mmCIF file of C-alpha atoms in Angstrom:
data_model
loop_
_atom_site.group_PDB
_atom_site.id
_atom_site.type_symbol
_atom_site.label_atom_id
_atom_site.label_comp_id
_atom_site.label_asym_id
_atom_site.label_seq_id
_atom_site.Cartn_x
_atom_site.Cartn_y
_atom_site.Cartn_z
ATOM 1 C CA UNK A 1 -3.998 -11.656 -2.996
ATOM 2 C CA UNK A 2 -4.773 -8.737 -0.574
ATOM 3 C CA UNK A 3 -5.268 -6.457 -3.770
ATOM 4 C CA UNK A 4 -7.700 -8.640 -5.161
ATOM 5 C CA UNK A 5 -9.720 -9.254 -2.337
ATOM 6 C CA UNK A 6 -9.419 -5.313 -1.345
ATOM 7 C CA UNK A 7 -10.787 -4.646 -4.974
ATOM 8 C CA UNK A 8 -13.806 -6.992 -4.461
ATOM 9 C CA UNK A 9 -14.587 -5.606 -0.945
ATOM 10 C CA UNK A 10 -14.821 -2.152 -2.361
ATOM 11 C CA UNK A 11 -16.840 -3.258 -5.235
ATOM 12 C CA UNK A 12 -19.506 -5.127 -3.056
ATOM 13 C CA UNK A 13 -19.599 -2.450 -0.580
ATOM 14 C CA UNK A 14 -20.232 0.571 -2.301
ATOM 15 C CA UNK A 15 -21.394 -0.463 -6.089
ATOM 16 C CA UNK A 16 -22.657 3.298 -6.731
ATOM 17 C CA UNK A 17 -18.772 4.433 -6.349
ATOM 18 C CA UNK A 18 -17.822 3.079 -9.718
ATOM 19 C CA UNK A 19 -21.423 3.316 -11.364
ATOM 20 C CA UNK A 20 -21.140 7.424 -10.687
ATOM 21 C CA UNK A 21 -18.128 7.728 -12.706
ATOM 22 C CA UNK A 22 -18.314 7.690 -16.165
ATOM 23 C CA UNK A 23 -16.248 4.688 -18.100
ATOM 24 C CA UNK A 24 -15.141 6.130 -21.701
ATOM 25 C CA UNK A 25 -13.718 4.191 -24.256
ATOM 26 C CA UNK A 26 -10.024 5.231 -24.720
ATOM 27 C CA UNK A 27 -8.322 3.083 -27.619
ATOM 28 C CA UNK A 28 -7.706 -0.920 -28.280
ATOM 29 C CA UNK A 29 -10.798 -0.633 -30.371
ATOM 30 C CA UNK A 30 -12.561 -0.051 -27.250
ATOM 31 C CA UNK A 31 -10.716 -2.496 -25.180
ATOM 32 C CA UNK A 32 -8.871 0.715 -23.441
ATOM 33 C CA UNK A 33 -11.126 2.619 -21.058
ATOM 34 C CA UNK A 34 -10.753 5.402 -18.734
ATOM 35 C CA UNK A 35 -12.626 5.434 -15.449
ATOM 36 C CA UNK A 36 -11.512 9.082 -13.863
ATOM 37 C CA UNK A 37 -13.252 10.453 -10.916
ATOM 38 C CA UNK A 38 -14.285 14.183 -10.652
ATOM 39 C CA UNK A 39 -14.908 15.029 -7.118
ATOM 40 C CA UNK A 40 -14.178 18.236 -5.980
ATOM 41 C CA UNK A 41 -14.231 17.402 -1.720
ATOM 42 C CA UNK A 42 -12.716 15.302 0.128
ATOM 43 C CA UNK A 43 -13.081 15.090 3.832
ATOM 44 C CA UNK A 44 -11.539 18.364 5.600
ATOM 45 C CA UNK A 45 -10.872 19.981 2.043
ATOM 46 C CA UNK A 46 -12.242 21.817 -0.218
ATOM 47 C CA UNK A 47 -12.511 22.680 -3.916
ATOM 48 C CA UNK A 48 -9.305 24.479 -4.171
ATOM 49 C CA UNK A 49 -7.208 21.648 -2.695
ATOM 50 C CA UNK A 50 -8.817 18.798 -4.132
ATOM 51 C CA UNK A 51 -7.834 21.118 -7.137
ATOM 52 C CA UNK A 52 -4.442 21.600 -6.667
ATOM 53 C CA UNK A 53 -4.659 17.672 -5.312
ATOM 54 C CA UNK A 54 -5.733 16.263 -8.817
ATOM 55 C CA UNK A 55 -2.973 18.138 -10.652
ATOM 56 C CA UNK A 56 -0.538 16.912 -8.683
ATOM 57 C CA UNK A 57 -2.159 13.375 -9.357
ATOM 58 C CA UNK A 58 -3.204 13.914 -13.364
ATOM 59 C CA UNK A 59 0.727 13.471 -14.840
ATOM 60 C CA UNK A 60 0.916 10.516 -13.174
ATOM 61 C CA UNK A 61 -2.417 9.081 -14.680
ATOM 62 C CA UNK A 62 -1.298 10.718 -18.127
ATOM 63 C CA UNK A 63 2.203 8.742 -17.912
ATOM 64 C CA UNK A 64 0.005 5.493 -17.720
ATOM 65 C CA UNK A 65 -2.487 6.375 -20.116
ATOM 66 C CA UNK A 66 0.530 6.788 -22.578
ATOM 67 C CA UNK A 67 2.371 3.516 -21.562
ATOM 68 C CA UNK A 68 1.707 1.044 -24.755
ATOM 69 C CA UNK A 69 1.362 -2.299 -22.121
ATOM 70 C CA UNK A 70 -1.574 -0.052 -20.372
ATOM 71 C CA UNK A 71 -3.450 1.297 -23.749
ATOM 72 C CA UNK A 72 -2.893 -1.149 -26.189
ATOM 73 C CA UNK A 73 -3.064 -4.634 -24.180
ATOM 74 C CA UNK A 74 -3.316 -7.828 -26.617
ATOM 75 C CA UNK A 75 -6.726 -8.707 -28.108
ATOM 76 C CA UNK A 76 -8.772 -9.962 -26.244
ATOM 77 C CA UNK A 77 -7.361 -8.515 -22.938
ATOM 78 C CA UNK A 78 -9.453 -4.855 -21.965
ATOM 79 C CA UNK A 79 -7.310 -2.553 -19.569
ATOM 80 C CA UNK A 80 -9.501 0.006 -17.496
ATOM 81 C CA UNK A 81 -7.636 2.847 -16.393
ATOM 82 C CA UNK A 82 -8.919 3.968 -12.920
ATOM 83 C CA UNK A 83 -8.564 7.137 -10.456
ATOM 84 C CA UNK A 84 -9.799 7.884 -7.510
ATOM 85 C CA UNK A 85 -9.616 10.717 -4.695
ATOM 86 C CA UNK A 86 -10.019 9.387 -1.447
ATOM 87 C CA UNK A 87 -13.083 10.893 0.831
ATOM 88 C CA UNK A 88 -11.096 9.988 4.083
ATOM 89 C CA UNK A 89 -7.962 11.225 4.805
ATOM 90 C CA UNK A 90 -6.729 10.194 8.043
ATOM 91 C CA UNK A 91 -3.084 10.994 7.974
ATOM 92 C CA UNK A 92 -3.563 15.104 7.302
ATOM 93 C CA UNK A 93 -2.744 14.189 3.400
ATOM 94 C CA UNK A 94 -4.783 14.023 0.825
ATOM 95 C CA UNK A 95 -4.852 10.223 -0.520
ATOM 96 C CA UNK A 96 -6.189 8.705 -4.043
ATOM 97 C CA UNK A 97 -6.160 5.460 -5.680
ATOM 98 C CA UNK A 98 -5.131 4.564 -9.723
ATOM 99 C CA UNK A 99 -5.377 1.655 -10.895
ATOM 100 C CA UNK A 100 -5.006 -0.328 -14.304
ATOM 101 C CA UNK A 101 -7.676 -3.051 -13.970
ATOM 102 C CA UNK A 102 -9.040 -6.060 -16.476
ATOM 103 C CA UNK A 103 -12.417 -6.150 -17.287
ATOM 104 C CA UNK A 104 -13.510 -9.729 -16.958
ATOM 105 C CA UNK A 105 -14.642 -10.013 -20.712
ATOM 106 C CA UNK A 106 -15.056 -8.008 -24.282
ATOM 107 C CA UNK A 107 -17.925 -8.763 -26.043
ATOM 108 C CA UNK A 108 -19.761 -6.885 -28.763
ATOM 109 C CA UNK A 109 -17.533 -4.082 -29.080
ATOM 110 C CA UNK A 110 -17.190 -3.286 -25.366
ATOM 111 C CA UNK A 111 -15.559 -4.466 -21.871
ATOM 112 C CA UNK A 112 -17.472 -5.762 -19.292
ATOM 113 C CA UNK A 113 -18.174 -3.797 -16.324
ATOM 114 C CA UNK A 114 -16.716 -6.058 -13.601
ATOM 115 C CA UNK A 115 -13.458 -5.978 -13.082
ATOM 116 C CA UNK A 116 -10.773 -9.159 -12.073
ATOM 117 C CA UNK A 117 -7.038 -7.671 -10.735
ATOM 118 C CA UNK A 118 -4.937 -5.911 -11.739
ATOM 119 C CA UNK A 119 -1.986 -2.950 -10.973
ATOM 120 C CA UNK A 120 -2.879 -0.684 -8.373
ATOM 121 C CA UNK A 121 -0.968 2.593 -6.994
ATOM 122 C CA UNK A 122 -1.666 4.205 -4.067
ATOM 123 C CA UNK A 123 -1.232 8.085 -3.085
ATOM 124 C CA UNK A 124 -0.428 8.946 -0.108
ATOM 125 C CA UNK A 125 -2.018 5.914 1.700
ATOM 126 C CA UNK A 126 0.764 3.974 3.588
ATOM 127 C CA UNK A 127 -2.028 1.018 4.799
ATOM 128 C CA UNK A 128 -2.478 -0.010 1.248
ATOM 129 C CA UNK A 129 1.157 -2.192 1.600
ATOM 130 C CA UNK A 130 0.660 -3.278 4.585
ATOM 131 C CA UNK A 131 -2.184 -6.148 5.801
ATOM 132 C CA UNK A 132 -3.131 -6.123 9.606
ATOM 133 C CA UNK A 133 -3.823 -9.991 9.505
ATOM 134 C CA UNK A 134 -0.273 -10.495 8.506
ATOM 135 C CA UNK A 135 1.372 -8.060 11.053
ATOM 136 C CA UNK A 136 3.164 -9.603 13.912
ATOM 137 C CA UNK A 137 2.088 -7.406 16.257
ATOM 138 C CA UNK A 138 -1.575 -5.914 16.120
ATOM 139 C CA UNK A 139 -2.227 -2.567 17.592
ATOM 140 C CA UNK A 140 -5.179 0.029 18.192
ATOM 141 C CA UNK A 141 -3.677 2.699 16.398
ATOM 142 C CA UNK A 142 -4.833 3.303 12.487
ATOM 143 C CA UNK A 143 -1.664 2.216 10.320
ATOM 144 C CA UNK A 144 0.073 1.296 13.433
ATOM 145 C CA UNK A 145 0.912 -2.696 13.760
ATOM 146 C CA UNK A 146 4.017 -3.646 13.184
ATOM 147 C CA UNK A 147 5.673 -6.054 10.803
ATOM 148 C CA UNK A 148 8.677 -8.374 9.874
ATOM 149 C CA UNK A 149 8.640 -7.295 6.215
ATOM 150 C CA UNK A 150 10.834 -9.385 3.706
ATOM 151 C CA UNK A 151 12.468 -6.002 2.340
ATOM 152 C CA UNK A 152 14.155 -6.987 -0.994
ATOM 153 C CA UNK A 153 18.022 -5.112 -1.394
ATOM 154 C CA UNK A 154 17.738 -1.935 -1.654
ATOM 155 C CA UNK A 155 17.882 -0.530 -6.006
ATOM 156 C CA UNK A 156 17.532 3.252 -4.681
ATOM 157 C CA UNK A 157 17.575 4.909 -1.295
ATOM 158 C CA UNK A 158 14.277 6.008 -2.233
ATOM 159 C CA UNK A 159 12.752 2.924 -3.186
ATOM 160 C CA UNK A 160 11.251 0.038 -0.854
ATOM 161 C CA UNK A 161 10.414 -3.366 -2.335
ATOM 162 C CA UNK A 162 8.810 -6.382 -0.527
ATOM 163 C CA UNK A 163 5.626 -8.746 -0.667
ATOM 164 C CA UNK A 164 3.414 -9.536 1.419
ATOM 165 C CA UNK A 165 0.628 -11.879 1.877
ATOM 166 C CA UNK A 166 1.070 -12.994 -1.970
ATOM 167 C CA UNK A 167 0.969 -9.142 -3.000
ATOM 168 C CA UNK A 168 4.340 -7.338 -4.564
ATOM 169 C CA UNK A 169 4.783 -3.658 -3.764
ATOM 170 C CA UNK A 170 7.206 -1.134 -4.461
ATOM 171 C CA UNK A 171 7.026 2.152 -2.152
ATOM 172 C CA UNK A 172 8.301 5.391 -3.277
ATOM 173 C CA UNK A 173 9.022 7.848 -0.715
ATOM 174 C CA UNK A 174 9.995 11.886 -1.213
ATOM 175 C CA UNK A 175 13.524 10.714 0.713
ATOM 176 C CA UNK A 176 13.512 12.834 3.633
ATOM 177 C CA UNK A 177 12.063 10.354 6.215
ATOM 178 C CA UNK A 178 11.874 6.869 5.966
ATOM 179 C CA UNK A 179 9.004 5.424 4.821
ATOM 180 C CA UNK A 180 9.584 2.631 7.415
ATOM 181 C CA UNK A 181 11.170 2.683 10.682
ATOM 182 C CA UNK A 182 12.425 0.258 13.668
ATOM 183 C CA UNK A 183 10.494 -0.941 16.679
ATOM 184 C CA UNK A 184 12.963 -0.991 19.904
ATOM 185 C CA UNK A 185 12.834 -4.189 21.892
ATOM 186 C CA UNK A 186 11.866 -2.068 24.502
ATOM 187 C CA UNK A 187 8.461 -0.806 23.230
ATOM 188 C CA UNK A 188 7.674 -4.142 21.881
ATOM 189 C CA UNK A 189 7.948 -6.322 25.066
ATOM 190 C CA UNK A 190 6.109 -3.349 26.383
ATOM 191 C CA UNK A 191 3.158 -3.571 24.078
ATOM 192 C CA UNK A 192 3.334 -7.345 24.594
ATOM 193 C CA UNK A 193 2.974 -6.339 28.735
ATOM 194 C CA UNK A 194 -0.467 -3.989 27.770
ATOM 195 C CA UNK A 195 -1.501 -6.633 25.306
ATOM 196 C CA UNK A 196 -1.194 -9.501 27.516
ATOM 197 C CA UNK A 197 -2.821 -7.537 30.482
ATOM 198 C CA UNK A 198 -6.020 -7.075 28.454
ATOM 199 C CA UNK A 199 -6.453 -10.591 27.870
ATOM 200 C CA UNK A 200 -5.975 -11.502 31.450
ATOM 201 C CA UNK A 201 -2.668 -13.281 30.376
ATOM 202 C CA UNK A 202 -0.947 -13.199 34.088
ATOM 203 C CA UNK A 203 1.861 -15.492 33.902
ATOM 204 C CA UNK A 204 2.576 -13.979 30.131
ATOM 205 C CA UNK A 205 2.590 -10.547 32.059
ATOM 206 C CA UNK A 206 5.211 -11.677 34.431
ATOM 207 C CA UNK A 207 7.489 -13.508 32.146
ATOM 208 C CA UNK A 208 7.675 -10.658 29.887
ATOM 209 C CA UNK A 209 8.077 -8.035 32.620
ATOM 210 C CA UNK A 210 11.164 -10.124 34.273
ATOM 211 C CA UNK A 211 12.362 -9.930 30.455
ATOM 212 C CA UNK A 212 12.535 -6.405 30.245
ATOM 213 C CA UNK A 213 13.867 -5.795 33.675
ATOM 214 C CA UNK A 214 16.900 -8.119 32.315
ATOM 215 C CA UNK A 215 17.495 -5.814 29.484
ATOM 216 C CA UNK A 216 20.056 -3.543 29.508
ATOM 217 C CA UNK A 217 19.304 0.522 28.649
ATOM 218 C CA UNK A 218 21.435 0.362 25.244
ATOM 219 C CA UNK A 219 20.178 -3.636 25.006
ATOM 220 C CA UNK A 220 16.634 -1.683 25.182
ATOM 221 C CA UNK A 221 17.193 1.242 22.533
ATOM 222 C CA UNK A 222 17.845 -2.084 20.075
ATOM 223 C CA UNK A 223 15.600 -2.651 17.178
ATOM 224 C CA UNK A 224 13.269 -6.103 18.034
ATOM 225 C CA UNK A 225 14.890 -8.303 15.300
ATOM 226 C CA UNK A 226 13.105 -11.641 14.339
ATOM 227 C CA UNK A 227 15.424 -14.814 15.690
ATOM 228 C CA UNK A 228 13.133 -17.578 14.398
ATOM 229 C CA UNK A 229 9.579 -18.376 13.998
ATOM 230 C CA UNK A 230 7.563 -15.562 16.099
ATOM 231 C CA UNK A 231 10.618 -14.983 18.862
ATOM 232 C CA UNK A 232 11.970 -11.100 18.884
ATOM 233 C CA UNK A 233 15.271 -10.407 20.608
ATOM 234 C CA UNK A 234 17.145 -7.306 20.864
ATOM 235 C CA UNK A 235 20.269 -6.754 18.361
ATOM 236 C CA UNK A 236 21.914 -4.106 17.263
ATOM 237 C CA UNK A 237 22.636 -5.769 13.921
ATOM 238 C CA UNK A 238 19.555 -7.283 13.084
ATOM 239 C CA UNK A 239 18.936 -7.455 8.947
ATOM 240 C CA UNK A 240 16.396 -5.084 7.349
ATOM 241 C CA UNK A 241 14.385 -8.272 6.545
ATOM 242 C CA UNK A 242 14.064 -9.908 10.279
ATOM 243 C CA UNK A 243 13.713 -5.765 11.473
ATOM 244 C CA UNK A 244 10.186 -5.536 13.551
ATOM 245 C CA UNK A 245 9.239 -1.931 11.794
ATOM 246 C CA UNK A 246 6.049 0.371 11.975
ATOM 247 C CA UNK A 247 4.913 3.165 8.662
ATOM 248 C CA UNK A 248 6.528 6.196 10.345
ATOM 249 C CA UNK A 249 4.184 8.268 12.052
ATOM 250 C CA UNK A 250 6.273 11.322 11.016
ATOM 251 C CA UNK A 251 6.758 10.483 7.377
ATOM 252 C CA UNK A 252 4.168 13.309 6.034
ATOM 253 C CA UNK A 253 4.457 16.610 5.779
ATOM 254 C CA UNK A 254 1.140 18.002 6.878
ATOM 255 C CA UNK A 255 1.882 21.278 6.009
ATOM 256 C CA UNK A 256 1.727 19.961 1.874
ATOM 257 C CA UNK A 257 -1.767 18.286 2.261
ATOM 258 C CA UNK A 258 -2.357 18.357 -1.999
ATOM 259 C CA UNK A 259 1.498 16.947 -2.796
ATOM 260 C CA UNK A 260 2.567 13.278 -3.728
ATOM 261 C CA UNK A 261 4.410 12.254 -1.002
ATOM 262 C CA UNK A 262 4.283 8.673 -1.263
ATOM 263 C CA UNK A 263 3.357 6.041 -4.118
ATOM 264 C CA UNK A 264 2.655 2.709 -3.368
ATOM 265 C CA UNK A 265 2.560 0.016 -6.539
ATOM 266 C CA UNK A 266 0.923 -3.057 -6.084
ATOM 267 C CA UNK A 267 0.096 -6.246 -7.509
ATOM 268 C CA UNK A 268 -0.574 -9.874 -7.089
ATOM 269 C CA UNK A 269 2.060 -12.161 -7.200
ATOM 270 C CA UNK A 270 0.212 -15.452 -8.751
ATOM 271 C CA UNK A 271 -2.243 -15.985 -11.173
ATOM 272 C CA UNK A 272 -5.675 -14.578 -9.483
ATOM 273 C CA UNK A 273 -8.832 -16.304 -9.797
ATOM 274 C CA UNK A 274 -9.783 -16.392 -13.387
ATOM 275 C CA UNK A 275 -7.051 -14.851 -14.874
ATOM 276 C CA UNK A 276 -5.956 -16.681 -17.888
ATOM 277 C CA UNK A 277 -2.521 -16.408 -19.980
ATOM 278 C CA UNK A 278 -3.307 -13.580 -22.035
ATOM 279 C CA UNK A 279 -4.447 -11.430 -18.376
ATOM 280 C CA UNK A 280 -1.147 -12.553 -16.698
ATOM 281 C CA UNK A 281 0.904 -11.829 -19.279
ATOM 282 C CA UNK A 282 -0.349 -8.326 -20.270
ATOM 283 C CA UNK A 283 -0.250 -7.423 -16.466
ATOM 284 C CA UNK A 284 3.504 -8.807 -15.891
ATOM 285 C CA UNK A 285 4.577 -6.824 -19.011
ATOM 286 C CA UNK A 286 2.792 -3.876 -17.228
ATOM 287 C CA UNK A 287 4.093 -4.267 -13.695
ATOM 288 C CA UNK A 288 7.895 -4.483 -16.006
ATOM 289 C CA UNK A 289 7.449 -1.300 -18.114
ATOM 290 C CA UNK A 290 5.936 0.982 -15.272
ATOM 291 C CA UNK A 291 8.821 4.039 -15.101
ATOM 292 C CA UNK A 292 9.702 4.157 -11.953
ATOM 293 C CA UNK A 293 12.243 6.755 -12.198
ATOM 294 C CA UNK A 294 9.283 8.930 -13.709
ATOM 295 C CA UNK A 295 7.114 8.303 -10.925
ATOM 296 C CA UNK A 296 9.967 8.888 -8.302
ATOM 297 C CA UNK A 297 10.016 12.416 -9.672
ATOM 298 C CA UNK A 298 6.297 12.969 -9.054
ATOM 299 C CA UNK A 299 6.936 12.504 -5.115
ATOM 300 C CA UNK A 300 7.807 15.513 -3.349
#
């Protein structure tokens, strides 16, 4: 659901984005497009790394193009294969976005402009699985609230599975940090204290206080683990799917701004809003086929 309406924010908001790329027809009898963006800046780089950037990016968009669910979906379906380098690059990295949408309709030889959902993967841009209005605790900090995620079991040390807010996603990292790490008890009932503060919150301010001063210094050190509902206690054994976690502010390797160091897949869960059988079933059998394996050996 958070794909969708993501898609539809970024249409509304800035229509010339898509209009200055060229769409070319690909194959399908012109029901398989290509959308690819050709910038050559991107904020604090230049033409050389948004370069170097692209051909890190360009196998992966080539594996896709070649994938038969992506370039030959079922008449009347039209897949539009998407890139795009990000302008903003807050984490030091350089990010992008590529995407296999579904124009809304084909008629008279060609696919309609608008697009409905689809599969999206993200480069390098750890907020695209993760929804602020579903965190459990907000914070100031870009990419910084922290979640209760319902991590599915682990298939590969490298790969992280869950959904959220009616959205599946599957997150592969390089393998030398985690993409994901745990929140101590300790900094959560703090951030509770600061939060609670701000909102003139006294007698939450106290309670939580006299909570921490209970705790122990290992009891502290404890990941916050989910007990039931919205309660957090400390526990040393707490299950990766009750774990309170935060995207690791270490993950990236600034020094390796142009490489793909993390791919995020996404897609909606349900049916979206005017997708019909033939659109749900061409994008399952997409979401299915996608190599994963291949794309694992893209990261670095």
């Amino acid at each position: 659901m958070r794909l969708l309406i993501a898609a539809l924010a970024i249409l509304a908001a800035t229509p010339a984005r898509a209009q200055d790329v060229p769409i070319v027809p690909a194959g399908a009898g012109g029901r398989f497009e290509r959308q690819i963006d050709a910038k050559t800046r991107s904020d604090g780089f230049g033409p050389g790394e948004v370069a170097a950037f692209r051909r890190a990016i360009s196998p992966i968009i080539e594996e896709l193009a070649a994938m038969p669910a992506v370039n030959a979906p079922p008449a009347p379906v039209c897949h539009r294969l998407k890139s795009w380098i990000e302008l903003i690059n807050p984490h030091g990295v350089m990010g992008a976005e590529i995407a296999v949408m579904a124009p809304i309709s084909f008629r008279d030889g060609r696919c309609s402009r608008m697009t409905g959902g689809g599969i999206i993967l993200k480069v390098n841009m750890p907020g695209a699985g993760l929804d602020p209005n579903r965190a459990n605790v907000r914070r100031d900090e870009r990419d910084g609230d922290w979640y209760v995620l319902t991590f599915k079991p682990a298939r590969n040390p490298r790969l992280v599975e869950y959904e959220l807010n009616g959205d599946d996603y599957a997150i592969i990292t390089h393998g030398r940090a985690p993409a994901f790490r745990p929140v101590s008890m300790e900094r959560y009932l703090r951030e509770k204290i600061e939060q609670a503060r701000r909102d003139g919150a006294d007698i939450v301010v106290r309670e939580t206080e006299t909570a921490l001063a209970a705790l122990s210094p290992a009891r502290r050190l404890q990941p916050a683990c989910m007990v039931s509902g919205y309660e957090l206690s400390a526990n040393p054994a707490c299950p990766p799917e009750r774990t309170l976690v935060e995207f690791n502010p270490a993950y990236f390797d600034r020094s390796r701004p142009t490489d793909v160091q993390l791919l995020i897949l996404g897609m909606p869960v349900h049916r979206y809003h005017g997708e019909d059988d033939a659109k749900l079933a061409s994008r399952t059998q997409m979401w299915k086929a996608i190599d994963r394996a291949a794309l694992a050996a893209r990261v670095r």
